[in-house]
mmCIF file of C-alpha atoms in Angstrom:
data_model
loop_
_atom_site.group_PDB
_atom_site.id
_atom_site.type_symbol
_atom_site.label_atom_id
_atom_site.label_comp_id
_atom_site.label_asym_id
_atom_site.label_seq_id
_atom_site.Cartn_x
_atom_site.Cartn_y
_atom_site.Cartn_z
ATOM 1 C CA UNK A 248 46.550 9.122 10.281
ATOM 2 C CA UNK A 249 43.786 10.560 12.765
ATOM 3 C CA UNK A 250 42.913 9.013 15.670
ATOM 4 C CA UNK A 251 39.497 8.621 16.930
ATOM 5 C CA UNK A 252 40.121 10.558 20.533
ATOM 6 C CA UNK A 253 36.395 10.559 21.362
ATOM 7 C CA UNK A 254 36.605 6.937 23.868
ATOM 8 C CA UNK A 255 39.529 8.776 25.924
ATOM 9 C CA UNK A 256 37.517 11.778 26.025
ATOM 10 C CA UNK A 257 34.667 9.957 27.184
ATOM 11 C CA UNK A 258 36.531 8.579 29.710
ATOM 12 C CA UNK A 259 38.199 11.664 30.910
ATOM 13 C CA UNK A 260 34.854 12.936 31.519
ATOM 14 C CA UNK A 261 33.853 10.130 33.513
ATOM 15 C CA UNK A 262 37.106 10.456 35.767
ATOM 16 C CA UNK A 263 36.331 13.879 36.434
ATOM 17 C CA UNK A 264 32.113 13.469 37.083
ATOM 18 C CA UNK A 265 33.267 10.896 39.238
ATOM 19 C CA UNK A 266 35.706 13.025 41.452
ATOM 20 C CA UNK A 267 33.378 15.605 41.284
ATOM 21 C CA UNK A 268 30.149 13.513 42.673
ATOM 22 C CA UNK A 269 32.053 12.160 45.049
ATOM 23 C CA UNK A 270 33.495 16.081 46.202
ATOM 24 C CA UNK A 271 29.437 16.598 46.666
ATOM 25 C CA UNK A 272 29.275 13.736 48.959
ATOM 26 C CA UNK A 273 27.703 11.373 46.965
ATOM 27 C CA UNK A 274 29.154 7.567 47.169
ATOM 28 C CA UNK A 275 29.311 5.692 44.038
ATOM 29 C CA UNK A 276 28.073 2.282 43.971
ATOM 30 C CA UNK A 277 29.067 1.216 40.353
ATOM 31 C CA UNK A 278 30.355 2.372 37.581
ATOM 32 C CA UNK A 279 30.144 1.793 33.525
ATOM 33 C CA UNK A 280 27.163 -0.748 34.240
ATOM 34 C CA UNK A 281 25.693 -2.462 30.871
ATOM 35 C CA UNK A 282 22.709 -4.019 29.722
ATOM 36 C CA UNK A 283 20.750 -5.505 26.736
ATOM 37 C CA UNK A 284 19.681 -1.654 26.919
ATOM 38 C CA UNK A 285 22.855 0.107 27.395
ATOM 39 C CA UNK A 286 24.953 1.619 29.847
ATOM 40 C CA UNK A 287 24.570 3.752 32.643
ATOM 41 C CA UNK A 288 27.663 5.853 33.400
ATOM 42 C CA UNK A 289 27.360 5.903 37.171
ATOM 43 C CA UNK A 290 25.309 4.900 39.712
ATOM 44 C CA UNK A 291 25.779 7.000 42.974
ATOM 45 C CA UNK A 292 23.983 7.416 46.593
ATOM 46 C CA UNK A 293 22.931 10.785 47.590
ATOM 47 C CA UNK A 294 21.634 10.758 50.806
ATOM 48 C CA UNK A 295 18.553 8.471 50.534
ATOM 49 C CA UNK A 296 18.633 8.904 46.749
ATOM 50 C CA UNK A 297 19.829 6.442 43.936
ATOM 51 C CA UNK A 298 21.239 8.270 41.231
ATOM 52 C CA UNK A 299 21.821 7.512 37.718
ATOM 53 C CA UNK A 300 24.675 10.022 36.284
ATOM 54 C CA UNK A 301 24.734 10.393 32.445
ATOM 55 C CA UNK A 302 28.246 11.925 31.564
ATOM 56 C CA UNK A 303 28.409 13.956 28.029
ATOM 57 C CA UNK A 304 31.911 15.214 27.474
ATOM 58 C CA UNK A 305 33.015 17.287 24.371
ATOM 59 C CA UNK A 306 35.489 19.642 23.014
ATOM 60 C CA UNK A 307 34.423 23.208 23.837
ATOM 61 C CA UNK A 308 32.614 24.862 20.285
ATOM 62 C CA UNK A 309 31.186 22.053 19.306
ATOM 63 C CA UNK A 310 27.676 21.618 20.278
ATOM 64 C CA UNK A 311 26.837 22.081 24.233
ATOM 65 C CA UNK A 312 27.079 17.896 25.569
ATOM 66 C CA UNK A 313 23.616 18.401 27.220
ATOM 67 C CA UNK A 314 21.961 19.306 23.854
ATOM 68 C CA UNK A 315 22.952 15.382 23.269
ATOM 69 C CA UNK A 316 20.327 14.153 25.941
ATOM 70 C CA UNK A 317 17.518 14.419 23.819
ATOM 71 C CA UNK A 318 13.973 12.622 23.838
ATOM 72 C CA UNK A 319 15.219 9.001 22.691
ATOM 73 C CA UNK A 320 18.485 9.126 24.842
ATOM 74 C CA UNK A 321 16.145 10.992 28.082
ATOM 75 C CA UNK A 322 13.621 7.422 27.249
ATOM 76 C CA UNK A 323 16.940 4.931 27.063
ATOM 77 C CA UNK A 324 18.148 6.677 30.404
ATOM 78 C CA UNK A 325 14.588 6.129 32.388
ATOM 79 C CA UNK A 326 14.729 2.701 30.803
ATOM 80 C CA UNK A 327 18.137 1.623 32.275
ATOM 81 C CA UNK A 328 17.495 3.385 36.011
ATOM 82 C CA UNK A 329 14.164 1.723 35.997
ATOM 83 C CA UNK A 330 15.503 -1.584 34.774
ATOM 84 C CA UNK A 331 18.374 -1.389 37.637
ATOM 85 C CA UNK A 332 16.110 -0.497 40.136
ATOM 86 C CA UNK A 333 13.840 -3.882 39.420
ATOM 87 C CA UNK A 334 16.930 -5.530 39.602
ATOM 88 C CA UNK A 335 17.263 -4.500 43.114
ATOM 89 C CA UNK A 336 13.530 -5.828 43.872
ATOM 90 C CA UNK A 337 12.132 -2.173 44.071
ATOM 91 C CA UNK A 338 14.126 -1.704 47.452
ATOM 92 C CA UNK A 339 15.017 1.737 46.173
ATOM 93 C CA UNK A 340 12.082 4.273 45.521
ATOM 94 C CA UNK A 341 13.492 7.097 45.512
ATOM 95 C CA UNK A 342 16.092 7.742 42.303
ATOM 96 C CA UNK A 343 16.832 10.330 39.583
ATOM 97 C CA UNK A 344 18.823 10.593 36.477
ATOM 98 C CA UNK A 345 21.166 13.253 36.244
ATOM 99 C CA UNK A 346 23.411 14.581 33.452
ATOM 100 C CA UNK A 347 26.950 16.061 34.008
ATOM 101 C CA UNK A 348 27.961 18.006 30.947
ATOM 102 C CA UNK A 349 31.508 18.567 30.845
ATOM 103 C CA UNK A 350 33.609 20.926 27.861
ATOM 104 C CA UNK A 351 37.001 20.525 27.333
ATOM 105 C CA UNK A 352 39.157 23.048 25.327
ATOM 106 C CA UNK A 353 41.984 22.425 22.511
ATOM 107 C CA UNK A 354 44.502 22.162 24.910
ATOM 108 C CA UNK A 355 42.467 19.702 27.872
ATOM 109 C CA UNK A 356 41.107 22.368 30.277
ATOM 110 C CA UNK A 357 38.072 21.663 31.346
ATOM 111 C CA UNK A 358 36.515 25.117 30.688
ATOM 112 C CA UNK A 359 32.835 24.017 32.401
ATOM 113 C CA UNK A 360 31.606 21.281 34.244
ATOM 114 C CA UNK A 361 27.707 21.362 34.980
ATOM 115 C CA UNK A 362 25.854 19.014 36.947
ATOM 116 C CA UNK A 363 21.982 18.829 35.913
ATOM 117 C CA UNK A 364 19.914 17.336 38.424
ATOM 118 C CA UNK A 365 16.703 15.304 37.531
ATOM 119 C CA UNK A 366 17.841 16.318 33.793
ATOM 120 C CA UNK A 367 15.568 13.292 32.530
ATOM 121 C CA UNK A 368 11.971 14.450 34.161
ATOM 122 C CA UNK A 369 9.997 12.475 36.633
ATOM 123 C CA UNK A 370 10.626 8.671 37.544
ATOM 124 C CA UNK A 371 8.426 6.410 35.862
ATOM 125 C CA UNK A 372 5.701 5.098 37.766
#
């Protein structure tokens, strides 16, 4: 019998956006945070910046994980940060959404790791 791997891959590449965010001297504020609308993967400070990090891990050869941040999931994404950011009263102008795409090989190398910045366009007004 097969196992379904994909929620401790998914968390792997959490572990490791979250290491490296923090290596670029960003402080994370929360993690995993849910909604009615879904879930943001991290929320981080950089600088005077709120970010909202999207993490897309996958085995290497299958499809790239950034090519899964289409137009519906790049909507739900703006959706969430601007939802959290009411939340906070609309203390915090400044934020992005940013996608860290991570690939994994057969044997659980990480064989690339790239952080896209402002991968979801601008911030809603």
């Amino acid at each position: 019998m097969r196992t379904n791997r994909r929620p401790e891959l998914g968390r792997r590449g959490e572990v490791l956006a979250a290491d490296y965010v923090k290596k670029q001297g960003y402080r994370i504020i929360e993690q995993n945070v849910r909604s009615r609308l879904g879930e943001i993967d991290l929320v981080a400070q950089d600088k005077d910046c709120l970010v909202f990090v999207e993490v897309r891990t996958r085995r290497a050869g299958d499809f790239t994980p950034e090519e899964s941040v289409a137009g519906p999931k790049q909507r739900k994404l703006a959706a969430l940060a601007t939802q959290y950011v009411q939340k906070l009263g609309g203390a915090e102008s400044d934020w992005r959404v940013d996608v860290i795409a991570i690939e994994i090989d057969a044997q659980d190398n990480v064989v690339r790791l790239d952080h896209l910045k402002s991968a979801v366009g601008e911030q809603p007004d």
